[in-house]
Coordinates of C-alpha atoms in Angstrom, one line a residue:
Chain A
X27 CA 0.0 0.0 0.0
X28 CA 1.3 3.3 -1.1
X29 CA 1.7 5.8 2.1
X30 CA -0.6 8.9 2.1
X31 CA 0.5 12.1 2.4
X32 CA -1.7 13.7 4.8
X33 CA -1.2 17.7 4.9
X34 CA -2.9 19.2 7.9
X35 CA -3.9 22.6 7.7
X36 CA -5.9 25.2 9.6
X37 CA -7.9 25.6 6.8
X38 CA -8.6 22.0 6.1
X39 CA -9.5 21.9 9.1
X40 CA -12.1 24.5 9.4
X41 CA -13.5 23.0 5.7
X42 CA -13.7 19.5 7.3
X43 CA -15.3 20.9 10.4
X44 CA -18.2 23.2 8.8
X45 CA -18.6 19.9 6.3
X46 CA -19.3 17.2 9.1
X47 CA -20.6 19.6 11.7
X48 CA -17.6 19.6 14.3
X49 CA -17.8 22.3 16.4
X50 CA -14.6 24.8 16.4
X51 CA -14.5 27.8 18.4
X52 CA -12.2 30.7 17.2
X53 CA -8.5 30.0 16.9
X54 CA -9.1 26.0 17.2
X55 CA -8.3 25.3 13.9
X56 CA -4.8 27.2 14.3
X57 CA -4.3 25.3 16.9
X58 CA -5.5 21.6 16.6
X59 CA -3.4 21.6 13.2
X60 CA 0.0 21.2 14.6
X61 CA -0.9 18.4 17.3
X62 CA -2.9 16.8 14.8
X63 CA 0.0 16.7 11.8
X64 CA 2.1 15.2 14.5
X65 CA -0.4 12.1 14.9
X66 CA -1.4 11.8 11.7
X67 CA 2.3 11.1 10.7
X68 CA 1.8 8.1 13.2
X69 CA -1.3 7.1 11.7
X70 CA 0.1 7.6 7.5
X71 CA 2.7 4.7 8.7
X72 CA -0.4 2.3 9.3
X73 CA -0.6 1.9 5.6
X74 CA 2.8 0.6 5.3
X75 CA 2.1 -2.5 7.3
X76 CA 1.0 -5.5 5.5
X77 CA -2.7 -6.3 6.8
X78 CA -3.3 -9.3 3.8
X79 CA -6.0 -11.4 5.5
X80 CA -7.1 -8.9 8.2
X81 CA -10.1 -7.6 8.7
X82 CA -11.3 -4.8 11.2
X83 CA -10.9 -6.1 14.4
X84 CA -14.2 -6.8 16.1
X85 CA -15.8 -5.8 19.5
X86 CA -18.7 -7.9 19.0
X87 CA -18.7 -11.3 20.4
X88 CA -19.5 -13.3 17.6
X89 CA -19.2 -17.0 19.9
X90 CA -22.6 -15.2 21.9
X91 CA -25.0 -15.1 19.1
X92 CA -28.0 -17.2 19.7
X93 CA -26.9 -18.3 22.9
Chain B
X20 CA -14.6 -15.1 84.4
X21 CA -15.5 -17.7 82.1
X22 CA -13.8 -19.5 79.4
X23 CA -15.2 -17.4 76.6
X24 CA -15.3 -14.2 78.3
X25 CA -11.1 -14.6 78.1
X26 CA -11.4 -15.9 75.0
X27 CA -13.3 -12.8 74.0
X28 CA -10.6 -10.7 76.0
X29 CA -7.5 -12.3 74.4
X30 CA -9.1 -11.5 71.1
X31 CA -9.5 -8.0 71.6
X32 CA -6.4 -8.1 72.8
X33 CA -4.5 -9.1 69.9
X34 CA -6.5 -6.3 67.8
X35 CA -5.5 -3.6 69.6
X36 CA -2.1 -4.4 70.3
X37 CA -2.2 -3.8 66.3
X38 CA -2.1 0.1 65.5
X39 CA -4.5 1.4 63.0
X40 CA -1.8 2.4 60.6
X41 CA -0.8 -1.9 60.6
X42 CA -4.8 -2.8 60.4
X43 CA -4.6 -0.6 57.3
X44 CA -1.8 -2.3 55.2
X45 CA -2.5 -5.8 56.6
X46 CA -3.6 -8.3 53.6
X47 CA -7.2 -8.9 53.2
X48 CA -6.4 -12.2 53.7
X49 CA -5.8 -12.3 57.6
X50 CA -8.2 -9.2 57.8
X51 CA -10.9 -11.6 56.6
X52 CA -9.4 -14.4 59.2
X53 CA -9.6 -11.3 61.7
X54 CA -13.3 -10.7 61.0
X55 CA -14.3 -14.5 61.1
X56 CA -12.4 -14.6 64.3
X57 CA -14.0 -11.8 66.1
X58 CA -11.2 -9.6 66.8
X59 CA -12.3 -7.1 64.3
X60 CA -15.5 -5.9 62.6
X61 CA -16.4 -5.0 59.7
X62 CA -18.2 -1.5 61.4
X63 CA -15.0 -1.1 63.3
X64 CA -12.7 -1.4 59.9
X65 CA -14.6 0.8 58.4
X66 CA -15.0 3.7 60.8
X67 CA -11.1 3.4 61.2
X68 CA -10.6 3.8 57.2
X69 CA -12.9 6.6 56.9
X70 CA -10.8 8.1 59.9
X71 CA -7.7 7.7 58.0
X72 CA -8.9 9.3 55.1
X73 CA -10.6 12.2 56.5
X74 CA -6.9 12.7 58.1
X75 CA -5.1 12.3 55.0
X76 CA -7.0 12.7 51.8
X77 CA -6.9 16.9 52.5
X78 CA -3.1 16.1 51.7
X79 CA -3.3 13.6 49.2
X80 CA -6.9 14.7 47.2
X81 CA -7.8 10.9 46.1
X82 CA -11.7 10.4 47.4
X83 CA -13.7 12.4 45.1
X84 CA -17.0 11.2 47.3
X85 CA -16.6 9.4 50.8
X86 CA -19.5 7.2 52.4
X87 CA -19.5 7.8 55.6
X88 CA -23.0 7.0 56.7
X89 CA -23.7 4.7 53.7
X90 CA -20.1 2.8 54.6
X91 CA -20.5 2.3 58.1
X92 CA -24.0 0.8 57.3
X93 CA -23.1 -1.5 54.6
X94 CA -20.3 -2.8 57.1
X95 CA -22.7 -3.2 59.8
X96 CA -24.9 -5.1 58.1
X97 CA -22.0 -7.3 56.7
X98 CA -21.1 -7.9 60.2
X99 CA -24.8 -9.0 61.3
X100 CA -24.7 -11.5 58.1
X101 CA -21.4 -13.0 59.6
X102 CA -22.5 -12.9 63.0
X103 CA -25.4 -15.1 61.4
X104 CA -23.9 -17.8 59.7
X105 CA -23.4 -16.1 55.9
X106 CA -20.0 -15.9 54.8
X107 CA -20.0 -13.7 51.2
X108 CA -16.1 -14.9 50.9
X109 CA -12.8 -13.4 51.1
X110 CA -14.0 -9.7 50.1
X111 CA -16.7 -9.9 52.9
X112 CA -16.5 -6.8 55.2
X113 CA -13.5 -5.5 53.5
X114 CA -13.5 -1.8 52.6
X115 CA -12.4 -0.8 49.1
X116 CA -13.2 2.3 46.8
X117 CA -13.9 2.5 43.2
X118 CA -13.0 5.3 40.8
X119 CA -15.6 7.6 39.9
X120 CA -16.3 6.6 36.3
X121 CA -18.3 3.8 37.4
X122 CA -21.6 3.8 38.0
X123 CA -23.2 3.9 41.6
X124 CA -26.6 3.6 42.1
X125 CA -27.6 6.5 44.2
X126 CA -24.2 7.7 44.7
X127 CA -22.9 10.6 42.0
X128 CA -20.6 9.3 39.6
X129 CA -18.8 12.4 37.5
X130 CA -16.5 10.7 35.3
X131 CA -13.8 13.3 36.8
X132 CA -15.5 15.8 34.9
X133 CA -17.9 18.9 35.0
X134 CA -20.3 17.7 32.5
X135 CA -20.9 14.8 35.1
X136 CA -20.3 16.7 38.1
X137 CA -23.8 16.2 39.1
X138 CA -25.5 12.4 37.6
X139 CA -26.6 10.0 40.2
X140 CA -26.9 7.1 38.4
X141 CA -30.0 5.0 39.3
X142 CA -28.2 1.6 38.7
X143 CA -24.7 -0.3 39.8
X144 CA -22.1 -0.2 37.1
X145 CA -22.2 -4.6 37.0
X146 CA -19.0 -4.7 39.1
X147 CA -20.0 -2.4 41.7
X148 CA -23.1 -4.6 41.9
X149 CA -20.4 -7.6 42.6
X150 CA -18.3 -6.1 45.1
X151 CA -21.4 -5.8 46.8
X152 CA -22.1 -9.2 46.3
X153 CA -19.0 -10.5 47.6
X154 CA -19.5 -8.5 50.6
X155 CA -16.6 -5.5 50.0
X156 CA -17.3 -2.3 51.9
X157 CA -17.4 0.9 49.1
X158 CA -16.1 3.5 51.3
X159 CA -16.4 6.0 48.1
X160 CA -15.6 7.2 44.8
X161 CA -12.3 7.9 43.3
X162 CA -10.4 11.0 41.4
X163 CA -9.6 10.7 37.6
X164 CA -8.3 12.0 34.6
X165 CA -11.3 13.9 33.2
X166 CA -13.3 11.4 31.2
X167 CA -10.4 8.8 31.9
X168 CA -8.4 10.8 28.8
X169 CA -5.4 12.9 29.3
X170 CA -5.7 15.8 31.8
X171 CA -6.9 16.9 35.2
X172 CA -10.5 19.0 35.7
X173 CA -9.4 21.8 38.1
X174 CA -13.5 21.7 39.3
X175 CA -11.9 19.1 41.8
X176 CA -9.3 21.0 43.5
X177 CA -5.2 19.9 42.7
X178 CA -3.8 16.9 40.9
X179 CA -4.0 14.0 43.3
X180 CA -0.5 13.6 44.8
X181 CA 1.3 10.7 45.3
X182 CA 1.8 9.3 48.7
X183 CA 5.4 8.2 48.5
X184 CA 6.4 11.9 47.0
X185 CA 3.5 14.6 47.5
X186 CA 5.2 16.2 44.3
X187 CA 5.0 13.7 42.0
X188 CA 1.8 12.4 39.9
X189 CA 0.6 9.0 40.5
X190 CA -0.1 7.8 37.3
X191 CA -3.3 8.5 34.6
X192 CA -5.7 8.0 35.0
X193 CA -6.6 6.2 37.8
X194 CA -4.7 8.6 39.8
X195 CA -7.2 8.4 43.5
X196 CA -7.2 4.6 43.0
X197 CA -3.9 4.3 43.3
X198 CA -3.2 6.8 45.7
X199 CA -6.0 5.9 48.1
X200 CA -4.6 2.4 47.8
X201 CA -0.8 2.9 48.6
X202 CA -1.7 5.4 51.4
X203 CA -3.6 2.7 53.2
X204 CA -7.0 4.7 52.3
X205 CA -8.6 1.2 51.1
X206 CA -7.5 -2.2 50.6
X207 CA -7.9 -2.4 47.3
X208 CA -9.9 -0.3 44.3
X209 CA -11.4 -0.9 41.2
X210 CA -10.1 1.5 37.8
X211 CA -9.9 1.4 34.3
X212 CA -7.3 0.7 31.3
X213 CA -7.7 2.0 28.0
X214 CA -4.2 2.7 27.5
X215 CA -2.1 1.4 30.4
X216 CA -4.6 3.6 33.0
X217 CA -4.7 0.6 35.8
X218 CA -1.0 -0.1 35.4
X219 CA 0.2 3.4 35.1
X220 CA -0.7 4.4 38.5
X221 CA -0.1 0.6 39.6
X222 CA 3.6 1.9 38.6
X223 CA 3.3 4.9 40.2
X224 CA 2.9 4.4 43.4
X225 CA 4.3 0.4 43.8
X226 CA 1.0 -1.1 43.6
X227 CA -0.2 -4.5 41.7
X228 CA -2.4 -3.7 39.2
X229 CA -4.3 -6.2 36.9
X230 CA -5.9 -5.3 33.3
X231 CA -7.6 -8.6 32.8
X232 CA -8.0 -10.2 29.0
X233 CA -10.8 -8.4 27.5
X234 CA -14.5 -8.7 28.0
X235 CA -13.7 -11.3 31.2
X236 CA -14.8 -8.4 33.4
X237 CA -18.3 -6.6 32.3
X238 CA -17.7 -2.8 31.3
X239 CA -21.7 -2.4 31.9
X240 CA -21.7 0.7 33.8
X241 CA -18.5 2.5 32.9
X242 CA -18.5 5.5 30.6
X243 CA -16.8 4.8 27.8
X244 CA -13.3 5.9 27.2
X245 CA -12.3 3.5 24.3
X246 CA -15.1 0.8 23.6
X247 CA -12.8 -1.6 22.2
X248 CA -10.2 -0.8 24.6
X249 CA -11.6 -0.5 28.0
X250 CA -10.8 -2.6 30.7
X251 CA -11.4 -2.8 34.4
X252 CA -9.1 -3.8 36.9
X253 CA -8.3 -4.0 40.2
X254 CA -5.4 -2.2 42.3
X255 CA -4.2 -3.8 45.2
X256 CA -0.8 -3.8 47.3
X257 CA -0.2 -7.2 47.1
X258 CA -1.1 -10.0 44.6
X259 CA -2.9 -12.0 46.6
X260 CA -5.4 -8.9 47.5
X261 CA -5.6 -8.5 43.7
X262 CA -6.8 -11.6 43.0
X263 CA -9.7 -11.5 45.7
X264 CA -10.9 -8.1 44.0
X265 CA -10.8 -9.8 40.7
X266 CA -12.4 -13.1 41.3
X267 CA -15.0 -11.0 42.8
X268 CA -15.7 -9.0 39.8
X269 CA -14.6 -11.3 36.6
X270 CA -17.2 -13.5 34.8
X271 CA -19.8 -13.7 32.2
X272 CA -22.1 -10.9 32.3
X273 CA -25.0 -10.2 29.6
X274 CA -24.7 -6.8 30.3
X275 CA -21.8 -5.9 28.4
X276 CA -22.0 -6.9 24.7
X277 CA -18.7 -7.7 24.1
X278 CA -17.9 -9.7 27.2
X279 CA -16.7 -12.9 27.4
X280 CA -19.0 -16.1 28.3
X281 CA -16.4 -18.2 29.5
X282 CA -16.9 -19.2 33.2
X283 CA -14.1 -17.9 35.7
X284 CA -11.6 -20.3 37.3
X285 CA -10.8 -21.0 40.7
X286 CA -8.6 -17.5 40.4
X287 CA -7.4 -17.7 44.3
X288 CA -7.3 -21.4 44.0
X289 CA -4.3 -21.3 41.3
X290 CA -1.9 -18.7 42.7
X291 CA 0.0 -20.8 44.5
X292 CA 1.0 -23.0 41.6
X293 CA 4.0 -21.4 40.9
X294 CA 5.7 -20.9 37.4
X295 CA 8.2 -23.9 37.3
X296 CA 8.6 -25.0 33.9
X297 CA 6.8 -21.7 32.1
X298 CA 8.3 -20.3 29.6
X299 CA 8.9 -16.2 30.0
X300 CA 9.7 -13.9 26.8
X301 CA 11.7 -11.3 26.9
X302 CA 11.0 -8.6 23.7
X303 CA 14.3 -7.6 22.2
X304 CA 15.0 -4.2 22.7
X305 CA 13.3 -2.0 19.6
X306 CA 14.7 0.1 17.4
X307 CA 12.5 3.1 19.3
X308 CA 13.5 1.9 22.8
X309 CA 12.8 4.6 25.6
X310 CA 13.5 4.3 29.4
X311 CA 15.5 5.1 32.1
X312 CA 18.2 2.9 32.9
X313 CA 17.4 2.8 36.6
X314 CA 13.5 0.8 35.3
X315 CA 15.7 -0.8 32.7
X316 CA 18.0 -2.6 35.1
X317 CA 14.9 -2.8 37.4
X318 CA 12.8 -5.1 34.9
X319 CA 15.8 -7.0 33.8
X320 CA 16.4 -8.0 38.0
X321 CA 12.6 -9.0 37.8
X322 CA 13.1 -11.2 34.6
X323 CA 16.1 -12.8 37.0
X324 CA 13.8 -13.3 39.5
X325 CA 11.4 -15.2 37.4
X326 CA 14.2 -17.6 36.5
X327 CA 15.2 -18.4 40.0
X328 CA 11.5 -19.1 40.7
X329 CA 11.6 -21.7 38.0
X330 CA 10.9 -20.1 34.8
X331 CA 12.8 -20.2 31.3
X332 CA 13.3 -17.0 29.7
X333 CA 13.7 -16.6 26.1
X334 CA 14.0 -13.6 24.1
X335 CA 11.2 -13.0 21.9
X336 CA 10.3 -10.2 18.7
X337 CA 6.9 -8.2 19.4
X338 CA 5.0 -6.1 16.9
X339 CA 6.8 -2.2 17.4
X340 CA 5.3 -0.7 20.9
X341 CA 4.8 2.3 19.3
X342 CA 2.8 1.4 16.2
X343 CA 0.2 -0.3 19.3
X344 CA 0.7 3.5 20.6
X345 CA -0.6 5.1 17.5
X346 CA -3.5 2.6 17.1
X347 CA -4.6 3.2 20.8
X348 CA -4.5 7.0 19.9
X349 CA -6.3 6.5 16.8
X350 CA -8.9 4.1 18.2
X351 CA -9.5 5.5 21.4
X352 CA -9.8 9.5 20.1
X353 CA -12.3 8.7 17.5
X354 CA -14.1 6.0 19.4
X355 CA -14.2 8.9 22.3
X356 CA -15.4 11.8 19.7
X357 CA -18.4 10.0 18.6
X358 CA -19.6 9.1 22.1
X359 CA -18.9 12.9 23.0
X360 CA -20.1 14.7 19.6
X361 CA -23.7 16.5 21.9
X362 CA -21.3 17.3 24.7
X363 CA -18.5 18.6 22.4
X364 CA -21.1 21.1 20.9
X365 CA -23.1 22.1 23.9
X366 CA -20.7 21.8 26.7
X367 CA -17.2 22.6 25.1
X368 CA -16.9 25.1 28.2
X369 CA -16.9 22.5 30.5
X370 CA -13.9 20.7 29.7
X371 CA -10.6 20.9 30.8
X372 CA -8.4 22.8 27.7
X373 CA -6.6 19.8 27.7
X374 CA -8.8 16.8 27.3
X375 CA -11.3 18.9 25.3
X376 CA -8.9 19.6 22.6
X377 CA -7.7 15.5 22.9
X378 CA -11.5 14.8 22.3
X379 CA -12.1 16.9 19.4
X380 CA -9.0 15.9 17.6
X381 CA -11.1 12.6 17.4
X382 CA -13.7 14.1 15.4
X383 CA -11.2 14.9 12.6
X384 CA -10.0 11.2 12.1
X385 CA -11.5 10.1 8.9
X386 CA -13.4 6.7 9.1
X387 CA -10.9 5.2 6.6
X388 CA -7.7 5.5 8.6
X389 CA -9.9 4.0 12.2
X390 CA -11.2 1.1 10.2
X391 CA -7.3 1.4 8.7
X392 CA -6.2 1.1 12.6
X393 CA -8.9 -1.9 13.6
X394 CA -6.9 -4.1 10.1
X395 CA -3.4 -3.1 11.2
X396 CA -4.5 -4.2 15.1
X397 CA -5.9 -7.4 13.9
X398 CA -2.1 -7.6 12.6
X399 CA -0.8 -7.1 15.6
X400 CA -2.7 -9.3 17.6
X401 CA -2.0 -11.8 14.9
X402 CA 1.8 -11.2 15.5
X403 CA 1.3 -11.7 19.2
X404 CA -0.6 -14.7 18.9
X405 CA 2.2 -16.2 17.2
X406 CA 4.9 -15.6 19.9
X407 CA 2.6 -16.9 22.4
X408 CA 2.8 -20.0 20.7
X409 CA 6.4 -20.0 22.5
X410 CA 5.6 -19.0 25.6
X411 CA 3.5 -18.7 28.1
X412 CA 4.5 -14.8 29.5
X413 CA 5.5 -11.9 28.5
X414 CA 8.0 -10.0 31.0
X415 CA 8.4 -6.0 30.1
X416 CA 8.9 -2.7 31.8
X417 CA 5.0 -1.5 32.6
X418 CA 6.5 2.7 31.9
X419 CA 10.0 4.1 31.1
X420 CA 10.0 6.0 33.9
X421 CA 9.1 6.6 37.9
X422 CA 6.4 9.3 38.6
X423 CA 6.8 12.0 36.9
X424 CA 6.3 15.9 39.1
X425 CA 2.4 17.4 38.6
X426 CA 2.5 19.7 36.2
X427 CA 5.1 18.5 34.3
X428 CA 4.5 18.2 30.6
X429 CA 7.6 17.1 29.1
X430 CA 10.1 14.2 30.4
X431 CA 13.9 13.3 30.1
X432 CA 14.4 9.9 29.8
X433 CA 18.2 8.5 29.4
X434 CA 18.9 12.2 28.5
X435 CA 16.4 12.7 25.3
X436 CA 13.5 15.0 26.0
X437 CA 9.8 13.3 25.1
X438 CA 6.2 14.6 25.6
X439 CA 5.3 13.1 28.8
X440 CA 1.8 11.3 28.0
X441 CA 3.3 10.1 24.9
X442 CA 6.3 8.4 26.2
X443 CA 4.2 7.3 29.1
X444 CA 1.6 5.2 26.8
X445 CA 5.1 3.1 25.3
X446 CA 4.7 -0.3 27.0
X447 CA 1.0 -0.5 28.4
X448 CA -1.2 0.2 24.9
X449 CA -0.3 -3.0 23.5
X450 CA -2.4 -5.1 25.8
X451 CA -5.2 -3.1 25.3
X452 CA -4.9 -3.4 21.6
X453 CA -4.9 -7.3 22.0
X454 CA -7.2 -7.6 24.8
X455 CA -4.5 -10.1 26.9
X456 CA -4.5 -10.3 30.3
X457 CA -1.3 -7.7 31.7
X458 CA -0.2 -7.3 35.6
X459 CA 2.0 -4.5 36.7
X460 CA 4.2 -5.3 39.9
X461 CA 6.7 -3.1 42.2
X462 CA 10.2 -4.3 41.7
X463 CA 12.0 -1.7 43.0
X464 CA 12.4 1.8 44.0
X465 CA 14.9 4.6 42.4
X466 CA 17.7 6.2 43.9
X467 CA 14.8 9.0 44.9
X468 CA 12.6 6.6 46.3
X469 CA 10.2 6.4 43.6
X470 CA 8.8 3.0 43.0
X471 CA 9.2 1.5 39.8
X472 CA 7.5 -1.7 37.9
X473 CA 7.6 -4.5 35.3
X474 CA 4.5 -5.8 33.9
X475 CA 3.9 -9.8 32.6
X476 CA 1.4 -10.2 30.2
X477 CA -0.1 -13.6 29.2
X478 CA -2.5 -15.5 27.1
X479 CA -6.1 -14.2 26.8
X480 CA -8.4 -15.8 28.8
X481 CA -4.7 -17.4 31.0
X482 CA -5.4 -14.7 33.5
X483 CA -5.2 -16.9 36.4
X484 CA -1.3 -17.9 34.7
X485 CA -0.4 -14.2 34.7
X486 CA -1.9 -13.6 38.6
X487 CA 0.2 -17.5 39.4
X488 CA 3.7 -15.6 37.6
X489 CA 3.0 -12.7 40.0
X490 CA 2.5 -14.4 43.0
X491 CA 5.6 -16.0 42.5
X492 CA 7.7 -13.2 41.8
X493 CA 6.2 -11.8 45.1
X494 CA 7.1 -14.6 46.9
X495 CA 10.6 -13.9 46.4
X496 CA 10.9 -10.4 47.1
X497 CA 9.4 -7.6 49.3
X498 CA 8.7 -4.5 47.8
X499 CA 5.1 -5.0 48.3
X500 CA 5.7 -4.6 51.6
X501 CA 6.8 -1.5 51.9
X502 CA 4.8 1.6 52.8
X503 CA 5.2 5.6 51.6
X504 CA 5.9 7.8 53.8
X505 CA 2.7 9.7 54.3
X506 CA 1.0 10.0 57.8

């Protein structure tokens, strides 16, 4: 899988936030985007781990069902 | 004076020759013996704990809530089942405390927060409802990290301090439950781990702390701080007292949809087994390696340990600590966001900065890169399922460092500067990204008399292996014994 690029900006931010209704108070954006660049680089590496076979890990407790 | 009456006397005797401050650090073990023998009650325990902490909480700021009335009349009643012939077990009569993102029926539970500074819950979180099964005394609710995520809500007056350095933090975020504990305010308490939070402040303060494999103890009743990642656990200053708390509260429960149905073993009943023939890994050291060299050699005279009490050791590779890091961030932040997105609109006020901010970074983690996460941590616990194919443990440091001062935000370690929540979630998030069962254990104190701690983690559903390892490390040493320095 080819690593993305992820470019946190205040403005993306603010684009993102007024698009799926998170609420951001003045100044917010400014300062979410630096914090958030630094996880983000964490979270681009997730794509360079080989996942063949896996699929989302569950929280539902399949072994219950019917009983 | 007849037989019994000196009987009666001798008893008495014995009790009071014991000082309050030995009652309170005595295992719950010969407490229970104590109460069955009549030298103590239950009312008398109680009243004595309460007296303790109305003496030193002021100092330490770990009960959030204390029961004074409610206490003393649980333990009475405790005693008058004795007295008549019901014995709940080894938790009956015992006063413990539970952190305050639990839910108590009729008690206010606020989650360490404003927002929840003022819900009474009208039902037991399901292991509340078991400690009072069992017959353990709630003496109160605990202080938290606000919401269990990050930071301190100044609504409840300064950081809860230590007890072996009133500087120093103890631990996130079940920072009363492990102060109350090592201060002798409780024998044991109940918290939560979605990140290392029970063995964090287990650390801390030189306490045993147990995150058991996921879904073995019901999360029905706690707030939310992770879904996939929250545990409960107890804290306790020995492994023995541990075990009693978690027998008490483990087993199938259809209140929590992701718990497990398997039926709990004779927990108590296996810790004296010892670990001859068990095979211990060791993980190499990483490429990203982090700690002090004082917890290093620590965890490396712990491992030694181990092998004198029978154990192999073998060196093993584990999936990158940090990549378990960034999945717990990712994970836990966006599970958090959604459960938060009314109270992030309409409350933002009443959050800390802090945790506020942590929260609504959340909301900004697209649902490809969490669903991204849940793949890459089925890796993981692919990866770890194949090393414990070799053996049955896993021995590693439970944090890089001793506490840390309040207030501080960044940390040296081995003379590199780190963000201190970040390099404090290094060795804990794994187990929480698996779900296997992880004890954190004193084995040691620094040259500033700071406790520190190695962790063993286990097989899922092998809890009862992990608590038998621990027992037997205790066996061989003391540090459990030991008590801070706060009166």
């Amino acid at each position: 899988m080819k690593v993305p690029k992820f470019r946190i900006t205040a403005k993306g931010l603010e684009s993102y936030a007024e698009m799926f209704d998170v609420p951001l108070a003045k100044g917010e954006a400014e300062r979410f985007a630096g914090p958030l660049s630094g996880s983000f680089s964490g979270v681009a590496d997730l794509w360079s781990v080989d996942v063949t076979g896996c699929e989302p890990f569950t929280i539902f407790a399949v072994d219950r069902v019917g009983k | 004076m007849s037989k019994a009456q000196t009987k009666a006397q001798t008893k008495a005797r014995t009790a009071s020759a014991m000082s309050a401050e030995d009652l309170a650090f005595t295992p719950m073990a010969e407490i229970g013996r104590m109460l069955r023998a009549g030298e103590i009650t239950s009312a008398g325990l109680t009243r004595m704990m309460l007296e303790r902490i109305d003496r030193l909480n002021p100092q330490l700021n770990c009960f959030i809530t204390v029961l004074h009335e409610q206490a003393v009349k649980q333990a009475e009643g405790l005693d008058d089942l004795l007295a008549a012939g019901v014995d709940l077990g080894p938790l009956h009569g015992i006063p413990i405390a539970i952190k305050d993102n639990l839910a108590t029926a009729g008690i206010r539970t606020t989650i360490g927060s404003r927002i929840f500074a003022d819900w009474v819950p009208g039902k037991d979180a399901a292991v509340v409802r078991r400690i009072k099964e069992a017959g353990g005394v709630i003496l109160g609710k605990l202080t938290m990290y606000e919401f269990a995520f990050g930071g301190w809500h100044d609504d409840y007056g300064p950081e809860t301090r230590n007890p072996w350095d009133l500087t120093r933090a103890c631990g996130a975020s079940s920072n009363g439950p492990s102060s109350a504990v090592a201060a002798g305010l409780a024998y044991a308490s109940l918290g939560t781990d979605t990140g290392g939070s029970v063995r964090l402040p287990a650390a801390a303060c030189g306490l045993v702390g147990l995150k058991p494999t996921y879904g073995v103890v019901s999360r029905a009743g706690l707030a939310p701080g992770g879904y996939s990642l929250d545990h409960i656990g107890p804290l306790a200053r020995n492994v023995g007292d541990a075990t009693i708390m978690f027998a008490a509260i483990a087993g199938p429960d259809r209140g929590d949809p992701a718990g497990s149905w398997q039926a709990s073993p004779d927990y108590l009943g296996e810790l004296g087994r010892g670990i001859d023939g068990m095979t211990v890994g060791v993980p190499e050291a990483q490429a990203s390696e982090l700690i002090d060299p004082e917890m290093a050699k620590a965890c490396e005279d712990a491992v030694k340990v181990l092998e004198k009490a029978g154990a192999r050791v073998k060196t093993v590779k584990v999936p990158d600590h940090l990549l378990s890091r960034t999945l717990m961030w990712t994970i836990a932040a966006s599970e958090l966001a959604e459960a938060h997105r009314d109270y992030l609109r309409d409350r933002a006020g009443d959050y800390s900065p802090t945790v506020h901010g942590l929260i609504k970074q959340g909301a900004f983690i697209p649902a490809t890169e969490y669903v991204r996460a849940q793949r890459v941590r089925q890796r993981i616990l692919s990866d770890y399922e194949e090393v414990m194919r070799d053996v049955d443990l896993i021995a590693m440091p439970t944090v890089p460092f001793a506490a840390w001062n309040i207030g501080d935000e960044d940390i040296v370690v081995d003379g590199k500067t780190e963000n201190l929540m970040g390099c404090l979630t290094r060795y804990c998030p794994p187990f929480n990204i698996t779900g296997q069962p992880a004890v954190a254990l004193a084995t040691g104190f620094d040259k500033a008399g700071l406790p520190l701690s190695f962790q063993i983690g286990g097989r899922w559903h092998e809890d009862a292996r992990v608590m038998r390892a621990a027992a037997a490390y205790e066996a061989r040493t003391d540090w459990h014994t030991k008590r801070p320095p706060v009166r």
